[in-house]
Tab-separated table of C-alpha atoms and ligand atoms in Angstrom:
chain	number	residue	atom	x	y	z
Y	16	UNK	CA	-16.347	40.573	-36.748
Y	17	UNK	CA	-15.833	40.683	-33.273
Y	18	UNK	CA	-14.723	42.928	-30.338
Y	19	UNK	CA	-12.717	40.637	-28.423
Y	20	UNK	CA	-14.444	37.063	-28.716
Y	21	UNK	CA	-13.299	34.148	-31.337
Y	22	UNK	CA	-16.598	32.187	-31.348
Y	23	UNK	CA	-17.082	33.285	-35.021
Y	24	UNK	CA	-14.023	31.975	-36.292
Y	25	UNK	CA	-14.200	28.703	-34.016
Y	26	UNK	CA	-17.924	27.957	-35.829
Y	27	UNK	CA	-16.238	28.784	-39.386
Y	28	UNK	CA	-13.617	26.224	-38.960
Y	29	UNK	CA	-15.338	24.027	-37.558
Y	30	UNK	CA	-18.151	24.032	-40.428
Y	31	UNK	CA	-14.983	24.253	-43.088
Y	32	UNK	CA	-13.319	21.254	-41.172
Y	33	UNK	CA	-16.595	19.018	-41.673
Y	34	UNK	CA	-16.284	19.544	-45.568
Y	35	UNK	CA	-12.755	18.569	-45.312
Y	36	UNK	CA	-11.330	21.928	-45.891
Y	37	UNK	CA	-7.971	22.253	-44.325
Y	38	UNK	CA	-8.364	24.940	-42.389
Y	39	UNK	CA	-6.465	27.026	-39.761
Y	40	UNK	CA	-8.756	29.740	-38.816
Y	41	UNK	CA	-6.836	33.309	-38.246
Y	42	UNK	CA	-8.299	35.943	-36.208
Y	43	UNK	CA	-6.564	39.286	-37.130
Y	44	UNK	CA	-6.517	42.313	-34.653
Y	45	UNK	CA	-6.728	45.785	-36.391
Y	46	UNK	CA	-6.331	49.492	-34.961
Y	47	UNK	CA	-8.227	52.177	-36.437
Y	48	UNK	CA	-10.007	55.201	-36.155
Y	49	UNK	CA	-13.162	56.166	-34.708
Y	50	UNK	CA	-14.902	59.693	-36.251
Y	51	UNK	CA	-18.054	59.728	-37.844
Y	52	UNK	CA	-19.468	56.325	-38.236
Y	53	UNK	CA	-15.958	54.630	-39.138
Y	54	UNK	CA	-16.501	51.730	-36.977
Y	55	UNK	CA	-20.042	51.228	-37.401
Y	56	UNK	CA	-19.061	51.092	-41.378
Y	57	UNK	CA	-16.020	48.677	-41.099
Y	58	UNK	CA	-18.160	45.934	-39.930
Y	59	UNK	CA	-19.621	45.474	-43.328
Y	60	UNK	CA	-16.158	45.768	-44.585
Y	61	UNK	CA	-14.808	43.261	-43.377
Y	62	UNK	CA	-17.783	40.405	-43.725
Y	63	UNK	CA	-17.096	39.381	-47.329
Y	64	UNK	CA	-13.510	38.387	-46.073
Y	65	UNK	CA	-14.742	36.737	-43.368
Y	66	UNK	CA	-16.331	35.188	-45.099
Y	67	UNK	CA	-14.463	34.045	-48.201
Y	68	UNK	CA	-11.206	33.320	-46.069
Y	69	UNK	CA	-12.947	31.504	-42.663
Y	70	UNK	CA	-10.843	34.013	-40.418
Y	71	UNK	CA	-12.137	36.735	-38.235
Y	72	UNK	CA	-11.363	40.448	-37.818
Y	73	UNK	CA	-10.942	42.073	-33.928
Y	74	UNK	CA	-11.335	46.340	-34.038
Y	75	UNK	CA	-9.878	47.923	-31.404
Y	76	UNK	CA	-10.727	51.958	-32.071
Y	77	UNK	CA	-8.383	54.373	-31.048
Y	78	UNK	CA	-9.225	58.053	-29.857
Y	79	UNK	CA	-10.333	60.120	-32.216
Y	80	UNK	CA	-7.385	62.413	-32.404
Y	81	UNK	CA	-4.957	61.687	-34.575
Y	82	UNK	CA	-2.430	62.691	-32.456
Y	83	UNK	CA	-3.400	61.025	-29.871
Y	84	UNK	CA	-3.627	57.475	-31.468
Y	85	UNK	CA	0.312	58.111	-33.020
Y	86	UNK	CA	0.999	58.198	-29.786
Y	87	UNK	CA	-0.645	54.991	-28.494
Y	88	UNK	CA	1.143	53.587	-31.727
Y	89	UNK	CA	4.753	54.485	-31.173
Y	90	UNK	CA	4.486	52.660	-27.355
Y	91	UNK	CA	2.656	49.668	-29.223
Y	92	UNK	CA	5.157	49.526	-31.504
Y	93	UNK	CA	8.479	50.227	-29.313
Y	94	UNK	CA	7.444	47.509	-27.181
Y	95	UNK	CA	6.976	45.538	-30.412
Y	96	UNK	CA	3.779	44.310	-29.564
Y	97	UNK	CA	2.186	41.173	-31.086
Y	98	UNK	CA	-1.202	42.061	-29.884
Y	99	UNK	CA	-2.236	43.979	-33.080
Y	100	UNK	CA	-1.506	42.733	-36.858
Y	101	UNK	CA	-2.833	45.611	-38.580
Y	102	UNK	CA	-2.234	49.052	-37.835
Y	103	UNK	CA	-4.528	52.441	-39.241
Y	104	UNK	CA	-2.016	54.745	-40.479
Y	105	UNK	CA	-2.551	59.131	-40.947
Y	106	UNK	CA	-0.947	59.585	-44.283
Y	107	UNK	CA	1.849	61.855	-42.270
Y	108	UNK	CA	2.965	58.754	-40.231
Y	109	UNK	CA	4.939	56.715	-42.995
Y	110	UNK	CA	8.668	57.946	-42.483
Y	111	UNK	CA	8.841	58.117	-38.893
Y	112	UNK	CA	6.619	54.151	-38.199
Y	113	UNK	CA	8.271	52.792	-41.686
Y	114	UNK	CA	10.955	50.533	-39.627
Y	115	UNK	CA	7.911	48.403	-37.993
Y	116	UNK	CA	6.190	47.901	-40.854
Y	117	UNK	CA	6.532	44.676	-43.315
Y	118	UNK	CA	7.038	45.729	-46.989
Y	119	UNK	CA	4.016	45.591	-48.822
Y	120	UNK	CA	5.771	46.136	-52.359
Y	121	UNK	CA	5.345	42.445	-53.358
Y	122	UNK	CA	1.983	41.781	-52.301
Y	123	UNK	CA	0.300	44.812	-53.423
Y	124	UNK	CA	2.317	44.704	-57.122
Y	125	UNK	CA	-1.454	44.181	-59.104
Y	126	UNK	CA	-2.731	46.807	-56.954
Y	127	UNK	CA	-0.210	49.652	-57.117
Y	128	UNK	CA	-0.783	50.313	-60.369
Y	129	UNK	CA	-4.648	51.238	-60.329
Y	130	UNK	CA	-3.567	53.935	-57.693
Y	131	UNK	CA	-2.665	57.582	-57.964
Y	132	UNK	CA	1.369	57.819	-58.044
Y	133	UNK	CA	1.912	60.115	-55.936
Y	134	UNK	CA	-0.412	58.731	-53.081
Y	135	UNK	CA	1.463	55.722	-53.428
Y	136	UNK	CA	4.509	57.650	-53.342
Y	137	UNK	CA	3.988	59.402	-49.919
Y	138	UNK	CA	3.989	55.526	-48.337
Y	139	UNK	CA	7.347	54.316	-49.905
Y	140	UNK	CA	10.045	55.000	-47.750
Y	141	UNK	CA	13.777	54.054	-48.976
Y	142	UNK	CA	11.907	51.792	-51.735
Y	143	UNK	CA	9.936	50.084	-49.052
Y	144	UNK	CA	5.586	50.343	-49.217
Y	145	UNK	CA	5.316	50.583	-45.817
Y	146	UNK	CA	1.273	50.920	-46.144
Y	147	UNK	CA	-1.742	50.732	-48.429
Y	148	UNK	CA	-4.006	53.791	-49.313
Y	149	UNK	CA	-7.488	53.119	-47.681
Y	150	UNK	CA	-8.851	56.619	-48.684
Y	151	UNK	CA	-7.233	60.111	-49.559
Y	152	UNK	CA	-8.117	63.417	-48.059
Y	153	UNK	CA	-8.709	66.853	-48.917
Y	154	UNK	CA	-10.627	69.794	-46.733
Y	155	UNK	CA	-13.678	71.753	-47.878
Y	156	UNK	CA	-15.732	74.519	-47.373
Y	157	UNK	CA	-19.003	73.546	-46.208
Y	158	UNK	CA	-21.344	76.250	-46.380
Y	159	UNK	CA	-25.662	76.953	-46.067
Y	160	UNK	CA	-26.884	77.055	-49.262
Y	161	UNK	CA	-30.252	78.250	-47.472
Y	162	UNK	CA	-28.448	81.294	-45.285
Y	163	UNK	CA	-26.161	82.583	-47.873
Y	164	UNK	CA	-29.608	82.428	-49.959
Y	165	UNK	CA	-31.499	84.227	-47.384
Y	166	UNK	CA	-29.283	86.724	-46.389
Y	167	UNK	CA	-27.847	87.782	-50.030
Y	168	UNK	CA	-24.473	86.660	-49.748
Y	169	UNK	CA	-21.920	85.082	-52.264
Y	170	UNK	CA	-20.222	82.289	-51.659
Y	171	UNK	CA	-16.979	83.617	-50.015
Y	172	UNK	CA	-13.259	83.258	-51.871
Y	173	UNK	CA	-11.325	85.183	-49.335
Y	174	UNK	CA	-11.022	84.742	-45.729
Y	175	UNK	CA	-12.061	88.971	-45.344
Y	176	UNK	CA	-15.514	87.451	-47.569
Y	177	UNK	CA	-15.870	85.184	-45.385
Y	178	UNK	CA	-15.092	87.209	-42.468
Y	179	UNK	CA	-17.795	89.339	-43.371
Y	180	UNK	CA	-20.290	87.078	-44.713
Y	181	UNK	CA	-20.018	84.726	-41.784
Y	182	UNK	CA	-20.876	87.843	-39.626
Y	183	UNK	CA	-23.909	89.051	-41.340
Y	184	UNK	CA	-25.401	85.717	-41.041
Y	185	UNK	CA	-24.120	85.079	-37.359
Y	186	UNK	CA	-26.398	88.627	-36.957
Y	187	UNK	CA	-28.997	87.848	-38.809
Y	188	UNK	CA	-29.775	84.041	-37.123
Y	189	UNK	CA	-29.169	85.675	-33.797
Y	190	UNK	CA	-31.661	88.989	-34.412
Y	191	UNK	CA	-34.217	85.612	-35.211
Y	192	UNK	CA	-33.992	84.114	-32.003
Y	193	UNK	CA	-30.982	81.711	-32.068
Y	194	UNK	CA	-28.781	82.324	-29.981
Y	195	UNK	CA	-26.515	79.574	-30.110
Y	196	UNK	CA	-25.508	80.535	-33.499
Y	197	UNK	CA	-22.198	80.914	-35.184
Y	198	UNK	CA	-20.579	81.863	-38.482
Y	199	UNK	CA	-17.730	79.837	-38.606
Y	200	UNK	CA	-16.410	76.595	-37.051
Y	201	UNK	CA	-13.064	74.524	-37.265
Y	202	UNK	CA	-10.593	73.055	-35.730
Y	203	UNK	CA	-8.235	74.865	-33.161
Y	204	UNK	CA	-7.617	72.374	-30.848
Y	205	UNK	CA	-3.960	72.293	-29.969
Y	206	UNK	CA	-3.288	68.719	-32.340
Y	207	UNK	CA	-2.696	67.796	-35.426
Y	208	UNK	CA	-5.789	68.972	-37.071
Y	209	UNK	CA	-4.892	72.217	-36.248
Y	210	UNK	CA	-1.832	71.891	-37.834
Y	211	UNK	CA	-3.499	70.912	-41.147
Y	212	UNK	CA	-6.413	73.965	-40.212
Y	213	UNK	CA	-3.035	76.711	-40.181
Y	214	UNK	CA	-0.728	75.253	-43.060
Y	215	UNK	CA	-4.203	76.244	-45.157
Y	216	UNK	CA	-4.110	79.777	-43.589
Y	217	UNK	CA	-0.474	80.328	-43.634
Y	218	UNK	CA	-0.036	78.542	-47.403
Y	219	UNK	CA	-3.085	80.515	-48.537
Y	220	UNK	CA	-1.534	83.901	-47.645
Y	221	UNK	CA	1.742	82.902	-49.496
Y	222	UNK	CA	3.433	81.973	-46.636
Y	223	UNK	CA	5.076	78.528	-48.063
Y	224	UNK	CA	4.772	75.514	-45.560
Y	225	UNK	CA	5.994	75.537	-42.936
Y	226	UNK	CA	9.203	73.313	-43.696
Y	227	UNK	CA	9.513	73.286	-47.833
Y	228	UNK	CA	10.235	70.445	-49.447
Y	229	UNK	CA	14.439	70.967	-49.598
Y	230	UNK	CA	14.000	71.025	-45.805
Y	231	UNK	CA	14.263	74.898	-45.234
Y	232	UNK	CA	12.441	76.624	-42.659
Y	233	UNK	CA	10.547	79.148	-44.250
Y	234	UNK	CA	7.521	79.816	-41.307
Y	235	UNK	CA	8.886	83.012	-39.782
Y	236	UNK	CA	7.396	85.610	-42.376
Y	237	UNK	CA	4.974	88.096	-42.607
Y	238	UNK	CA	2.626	86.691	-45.028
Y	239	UNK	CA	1.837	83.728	-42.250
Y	240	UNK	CA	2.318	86.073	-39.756
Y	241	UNK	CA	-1.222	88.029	-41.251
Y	242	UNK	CA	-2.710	84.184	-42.169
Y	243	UNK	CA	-2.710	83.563	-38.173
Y	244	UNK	CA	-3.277	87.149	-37.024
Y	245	UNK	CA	-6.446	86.901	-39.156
Y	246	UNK	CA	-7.432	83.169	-37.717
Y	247	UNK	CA	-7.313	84.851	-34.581
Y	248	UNK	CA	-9.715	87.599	-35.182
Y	249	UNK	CA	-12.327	85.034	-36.083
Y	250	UNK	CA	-12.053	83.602	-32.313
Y	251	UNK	CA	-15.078	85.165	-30.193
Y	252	UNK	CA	-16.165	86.750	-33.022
Y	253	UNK	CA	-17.693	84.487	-35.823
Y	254	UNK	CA	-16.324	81.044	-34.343
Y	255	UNK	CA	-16.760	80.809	-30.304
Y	256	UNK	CA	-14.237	80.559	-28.018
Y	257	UNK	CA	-14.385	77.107	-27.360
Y	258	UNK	CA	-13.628	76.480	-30.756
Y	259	UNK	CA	-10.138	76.542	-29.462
Y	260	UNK	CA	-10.873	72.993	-28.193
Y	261	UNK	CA	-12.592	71.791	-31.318
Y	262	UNK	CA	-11.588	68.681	-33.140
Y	263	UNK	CA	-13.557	67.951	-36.556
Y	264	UNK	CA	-16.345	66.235	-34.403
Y	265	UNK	CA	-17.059	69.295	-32.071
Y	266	UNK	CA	-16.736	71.457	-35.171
Y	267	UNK	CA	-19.136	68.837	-37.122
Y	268	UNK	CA	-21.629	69.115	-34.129
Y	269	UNK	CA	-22.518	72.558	-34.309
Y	270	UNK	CA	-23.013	72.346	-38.252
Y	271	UNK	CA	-25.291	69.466	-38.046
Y	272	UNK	CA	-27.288	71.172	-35.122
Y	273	UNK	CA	-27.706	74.044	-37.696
Y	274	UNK	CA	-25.943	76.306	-35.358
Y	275	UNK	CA	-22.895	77.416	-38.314
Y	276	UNK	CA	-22.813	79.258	-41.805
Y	277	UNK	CA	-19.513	77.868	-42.471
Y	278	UNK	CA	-17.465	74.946	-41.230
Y	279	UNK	CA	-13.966	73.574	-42.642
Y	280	UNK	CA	-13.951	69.783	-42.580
Y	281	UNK	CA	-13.199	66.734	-44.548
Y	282	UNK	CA	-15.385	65.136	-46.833
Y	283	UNK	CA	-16.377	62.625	-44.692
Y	284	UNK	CA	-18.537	65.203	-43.305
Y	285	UNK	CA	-20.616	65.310	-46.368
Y	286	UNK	CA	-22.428	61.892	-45.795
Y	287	UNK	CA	-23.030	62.726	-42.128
Y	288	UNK	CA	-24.300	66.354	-42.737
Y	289	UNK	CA	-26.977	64.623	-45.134
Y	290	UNK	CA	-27.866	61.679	-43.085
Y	291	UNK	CA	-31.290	61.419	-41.863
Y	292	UNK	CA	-30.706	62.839	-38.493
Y	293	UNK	CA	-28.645	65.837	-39.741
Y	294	UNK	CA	-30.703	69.592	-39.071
Y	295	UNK	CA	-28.474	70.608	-42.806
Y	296	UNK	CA	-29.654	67.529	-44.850
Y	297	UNK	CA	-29.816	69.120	-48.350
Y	298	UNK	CA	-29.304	72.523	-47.068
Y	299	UNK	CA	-25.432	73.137	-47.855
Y	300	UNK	CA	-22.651	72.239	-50.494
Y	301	UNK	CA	-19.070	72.821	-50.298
Y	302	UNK	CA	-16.552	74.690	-51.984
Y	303	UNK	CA	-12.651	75.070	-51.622
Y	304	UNK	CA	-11.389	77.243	-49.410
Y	305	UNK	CA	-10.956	80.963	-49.352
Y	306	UNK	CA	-7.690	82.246	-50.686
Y	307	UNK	CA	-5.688	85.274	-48.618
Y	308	UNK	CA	-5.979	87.847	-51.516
Y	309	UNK	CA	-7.256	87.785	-54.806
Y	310	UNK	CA	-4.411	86.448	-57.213
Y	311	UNK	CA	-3.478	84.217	-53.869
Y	312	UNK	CA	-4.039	80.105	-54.211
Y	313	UNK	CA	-6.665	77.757	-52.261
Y	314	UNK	CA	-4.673	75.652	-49.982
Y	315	UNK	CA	-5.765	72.261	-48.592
Y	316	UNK	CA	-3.802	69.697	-46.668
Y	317	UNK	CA	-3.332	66.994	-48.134
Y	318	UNK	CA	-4.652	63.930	-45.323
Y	319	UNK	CA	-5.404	60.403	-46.475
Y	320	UNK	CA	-5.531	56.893	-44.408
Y	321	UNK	CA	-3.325	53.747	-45.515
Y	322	UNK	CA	-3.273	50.371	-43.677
Y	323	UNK	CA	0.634	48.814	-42.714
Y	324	UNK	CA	0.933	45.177	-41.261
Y	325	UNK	CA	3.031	45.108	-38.236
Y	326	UNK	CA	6.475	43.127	-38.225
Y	327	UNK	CA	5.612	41.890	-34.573
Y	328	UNK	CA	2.618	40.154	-36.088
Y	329	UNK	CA	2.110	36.372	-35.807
Y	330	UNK	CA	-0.332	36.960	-38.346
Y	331	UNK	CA	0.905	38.425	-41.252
Y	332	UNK	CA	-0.315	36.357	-44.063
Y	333	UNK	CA	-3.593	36.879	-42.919
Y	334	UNK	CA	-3.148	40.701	-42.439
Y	335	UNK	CA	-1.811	41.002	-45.578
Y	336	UNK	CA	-4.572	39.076	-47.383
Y	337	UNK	CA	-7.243	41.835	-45.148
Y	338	UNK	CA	-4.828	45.030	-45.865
Y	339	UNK	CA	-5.521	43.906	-49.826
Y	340	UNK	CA	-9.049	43.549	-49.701
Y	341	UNK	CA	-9.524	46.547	-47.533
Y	342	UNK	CA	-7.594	48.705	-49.581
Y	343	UNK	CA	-8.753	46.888	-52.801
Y	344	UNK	CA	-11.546	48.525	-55.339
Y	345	UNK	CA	-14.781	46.800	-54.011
Y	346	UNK	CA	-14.192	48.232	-50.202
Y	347	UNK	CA	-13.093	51.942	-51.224
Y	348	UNK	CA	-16.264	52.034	-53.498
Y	349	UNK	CA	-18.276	50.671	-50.905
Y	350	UNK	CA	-15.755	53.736	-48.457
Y	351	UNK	CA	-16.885	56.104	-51.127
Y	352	UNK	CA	-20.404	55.534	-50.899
Y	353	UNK	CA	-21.110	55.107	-46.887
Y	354	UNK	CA	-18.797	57.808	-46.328
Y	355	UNK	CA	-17.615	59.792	-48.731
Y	356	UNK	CA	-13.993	58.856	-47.995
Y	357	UNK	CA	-11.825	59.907	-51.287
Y	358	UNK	CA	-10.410	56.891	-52.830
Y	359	UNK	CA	-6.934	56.330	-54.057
Y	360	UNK	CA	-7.510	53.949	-56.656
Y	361	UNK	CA	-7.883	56.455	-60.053
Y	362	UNK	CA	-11.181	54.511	-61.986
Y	363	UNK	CA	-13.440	55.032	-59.350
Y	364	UNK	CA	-13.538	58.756	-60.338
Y	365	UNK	CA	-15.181	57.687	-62.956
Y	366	UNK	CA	-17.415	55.386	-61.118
Y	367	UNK	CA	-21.405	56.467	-61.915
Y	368	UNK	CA	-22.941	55.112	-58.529
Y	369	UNK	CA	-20.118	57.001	-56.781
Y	370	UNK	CA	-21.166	60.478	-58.445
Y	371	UNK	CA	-24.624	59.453	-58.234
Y	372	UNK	CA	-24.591	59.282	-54.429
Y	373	UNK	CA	-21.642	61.763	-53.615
Y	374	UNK	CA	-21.144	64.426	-56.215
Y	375	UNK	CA	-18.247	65.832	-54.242
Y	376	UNK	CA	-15.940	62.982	-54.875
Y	377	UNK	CA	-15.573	63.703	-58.747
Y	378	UNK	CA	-15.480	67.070	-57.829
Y	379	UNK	CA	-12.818	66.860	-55.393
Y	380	UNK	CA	-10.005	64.719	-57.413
Y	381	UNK	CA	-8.670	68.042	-58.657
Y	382	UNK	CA	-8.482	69.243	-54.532
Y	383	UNK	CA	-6.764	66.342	-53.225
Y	384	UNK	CA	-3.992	66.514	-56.794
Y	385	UNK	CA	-3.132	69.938	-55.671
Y	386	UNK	CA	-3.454	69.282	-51.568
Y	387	UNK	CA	-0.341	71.070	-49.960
Y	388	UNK	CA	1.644	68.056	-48.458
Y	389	UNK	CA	2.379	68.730	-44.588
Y	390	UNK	CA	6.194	68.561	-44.229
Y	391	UNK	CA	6.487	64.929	-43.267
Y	392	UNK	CA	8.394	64.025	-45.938
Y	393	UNK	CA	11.785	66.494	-45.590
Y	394	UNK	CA	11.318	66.398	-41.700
Y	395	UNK	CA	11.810	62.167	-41.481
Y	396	UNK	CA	11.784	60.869	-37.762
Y	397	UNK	CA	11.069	64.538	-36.311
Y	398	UNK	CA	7.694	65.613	-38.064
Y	399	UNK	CA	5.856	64.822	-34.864
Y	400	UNK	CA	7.926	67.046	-32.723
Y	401	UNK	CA	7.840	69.628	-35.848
Y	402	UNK	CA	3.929	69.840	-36.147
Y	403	UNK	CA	3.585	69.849	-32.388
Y	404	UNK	CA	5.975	73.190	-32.300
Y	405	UNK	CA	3.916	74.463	-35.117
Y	406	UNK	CA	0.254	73.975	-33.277
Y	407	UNK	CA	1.360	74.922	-30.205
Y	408	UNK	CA	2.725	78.392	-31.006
Y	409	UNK	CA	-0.741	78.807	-33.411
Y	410	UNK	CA	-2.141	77.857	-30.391
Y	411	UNK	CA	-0.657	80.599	-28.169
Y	412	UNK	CA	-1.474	83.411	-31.088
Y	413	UNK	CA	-5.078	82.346	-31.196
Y	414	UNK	CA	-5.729	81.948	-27.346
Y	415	UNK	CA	-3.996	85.513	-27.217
Y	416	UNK	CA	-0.225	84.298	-25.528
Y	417	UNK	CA	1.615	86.662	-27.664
Y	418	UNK	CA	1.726	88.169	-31.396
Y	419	UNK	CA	1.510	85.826	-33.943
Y	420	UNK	CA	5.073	87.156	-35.408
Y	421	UNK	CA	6.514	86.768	-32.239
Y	422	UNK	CA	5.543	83.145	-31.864
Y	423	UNK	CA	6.919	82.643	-35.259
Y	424	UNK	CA	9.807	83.982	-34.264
Y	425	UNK	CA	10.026	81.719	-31.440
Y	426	UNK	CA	9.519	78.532	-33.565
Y	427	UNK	CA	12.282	79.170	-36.251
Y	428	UNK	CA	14.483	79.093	-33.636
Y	429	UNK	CA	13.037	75.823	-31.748
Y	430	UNK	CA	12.828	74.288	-35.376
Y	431	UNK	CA	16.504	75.300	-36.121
Y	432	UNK	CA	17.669	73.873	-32.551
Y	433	UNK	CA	15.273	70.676	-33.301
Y	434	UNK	CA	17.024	70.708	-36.804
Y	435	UNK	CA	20.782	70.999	-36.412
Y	436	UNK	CA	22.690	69.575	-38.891
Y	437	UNK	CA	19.999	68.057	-40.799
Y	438	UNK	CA	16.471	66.515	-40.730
H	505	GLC	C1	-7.958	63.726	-41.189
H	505	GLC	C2	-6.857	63.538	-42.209
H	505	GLC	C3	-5.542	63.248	-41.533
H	505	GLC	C4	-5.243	64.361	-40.537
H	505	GLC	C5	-6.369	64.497	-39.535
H	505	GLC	C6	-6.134	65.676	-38.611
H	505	GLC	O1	-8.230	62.510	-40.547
H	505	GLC	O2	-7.160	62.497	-43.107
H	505	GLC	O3	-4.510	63.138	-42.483
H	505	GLC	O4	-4.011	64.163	-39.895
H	505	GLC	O5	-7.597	64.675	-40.201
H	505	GLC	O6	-7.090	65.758	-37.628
């Protein structure tokens, strides 16, 4: 693999050219993310195609934020770049990007059907597989074994329990000397991780999500209302102000300093937090997260990564023949050990290295089947503008610029207006 230089694919076709092999070396250009050690990792990915097909793979990683790599996307892709073949693609990003990407239907047809349905589902748009599943996604509670231990406290499975158990260890760490300690940490950046971070509060209350799926706009009640009021309490308090700034890698920073009781992440934080370097190696596990009330349901948003080959591309066949192997069964094992990325494709739940190595993955399948979809789906072309409405005015309530009803308030009628006749 490179980062911008083609000498490896000039040696490989020469060396194939000397055996007579008629060869026309590719080198494909893909965009992806860059939390935790994703590009470290996706070297080793990609050697074995290198290898087998003489062509070469540029990265180019993209910000960490989500939001702000759709953003770099949707110029790319307006301008119709041919600069990058293969595009990284947030599970959320299929209806609105669907027009630039080729169908992948035909190609993928012996692959489909080892996936989960309705994973494969959420990338068809109009009939069209607009990307492949890389991994699926599903929050947890992580939480200090050793603390909760130490200090006699249950494993929370309300946000009041963990309110108040979060507190008393906050206390207790501090009373011993460090300061720097907090109960809880997350992510309440104004993106689109705090969109997934709310939906869980507001869904968890019983306050639906957001948009439901027949396109109605059910976020002005009182049930999310208390979901967000309660989010904000936790600001100062057991998560620090900056927290309001925090992406999953800020958030995943003060856990693996051993400076948090509790942090909400994705389970890609569970290889990292027990890497060799990590202060909570063997000191936590993780559990699903709290519920408003007793008799309410855990809510996690449903996130996931796919892979969709641009229709600019002067490389397709060759991005296509990459998209398959990346998304194929011997990568997402090798996803599922390195980095305890979820896979899509059903068998390896049933994989013995995998639960060997990374217990939560069997024990997540059951998360990620009952995630809470964000609204991308009923919202089409204007889920972007709708989850940037919905973080901001979160945003407001937790930084203290107004009552969360009245920012609710506030964003049925900007959703309505953004609405109009239909989605
Ligand atoms: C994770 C999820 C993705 C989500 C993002 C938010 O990467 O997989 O779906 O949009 O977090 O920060």
């Amino acid at each position: 693999m490179s980062f911008g230089y083609r000498a490896g694919a000039t040696a490989v076709a020469a060396m194939l050219a000397v055996f007579g092999a008629p060869v026309m070396a590719d080198e494909v250009t893909v965009v992806s993310g860059a939390v935790g050690a994703a590009v470290e990792n996706f070297t080793a990915y990609v050697k074995p195609w290198e290898e087998k097909t003489g062509n070469t793979v540029k990265l180019v990683p993209m910000p960490a934020s989500t939001s702000d790599q759709f953003a770099q996307y949707r110029l790319w892709l307006a301008a119709g770049t041919s600069d990058i073949d293969l595009y990284q693609t947030d599970v959320i990003w299929a209806p609105q990007l669907a027009d630039h990407f080729v169908d992948l239907t035909a190609a993928a047809k012996d692959l489909i059907p080892t996936e989960f349905p309705s994973i494969v589902q959420s990338q068809t748009v109009n009939g069209k597989l607009v990307a492949l599943p890389l991994f699926t996604d599903a929050p947890a509670l992580y939480f200090r074994k050793d603390l909760l231990d130490k200090y006699g406290v249950a494993v929370p499975k309300t946000w009041d329990e963990l309110t108040v158990a979060a507190q008393k260890v906050q206390d207790g760490e501090r009373a011993a000397g460090n300061k720097d300690f907090w109960g809880f940490v997350w992510q309440g950046n104004a993106y689109e991780g705090l969109t997934c971070d709310a939906l869980e509060w507001v869904k968890s209350f019983g306050g639906g999500q957001i948009v439901e799926p027949d396109g109605s706009i059910s976020i002005n009640n009182p049930k999310a209302a208390k979901a967000i009021e309660t989010a904000k309490g936790w600001v100062g308090t057991i998560s620090p102000a900056g927290v309001l700034s925090y992406q999953e890698e800020e958030a995943r920073g003060v856990w693996q300093a051993g400076n948090a009781a509790f942090m909400r992440n994705w389970p890609y934080a569970y290889t990292l937090g027990n890497g060799a370097d990590s202060k909570v190696k063997g000191l936590f596990d993780v559990t699903t997260l709290p519920v408003g009330a007793e008799g309410d349901t855990s809510a996690a948003t449903l996130g996931g990564w796919n892979l969709a080959v641009s229709k600019y591309s002067k490389h397709q066949d060759a991005a296509i023949s990459l998209a398959l192997w990346l998304a194929g069964p011997e990568v997402q094992k090798m996803r599922a050990l390195n980095e305890s990325n979820l896979p899509t494709i059903q068998a390896l739940y049933d994989d013995a290295d995998i639960a060997a190595k990374q217990p939560i993955i069997p024990q997540w399948k059951n998360v990620f089947l009952n995630a809470v979809p964000r609204p991308s789906a009923p919202t089409l072309g204007k889920y972007n503008e709708v989850s940037s409405k919905f973080w901001s005015a979160v945003h407001d309530t937790l930084s203290g610029n107004g009552s969360a009803a009245d920012n609710l308030a506030k964003l049925e009628a900007d959703l309505t207006d953004l609405k109009g006749d239909a989605w």
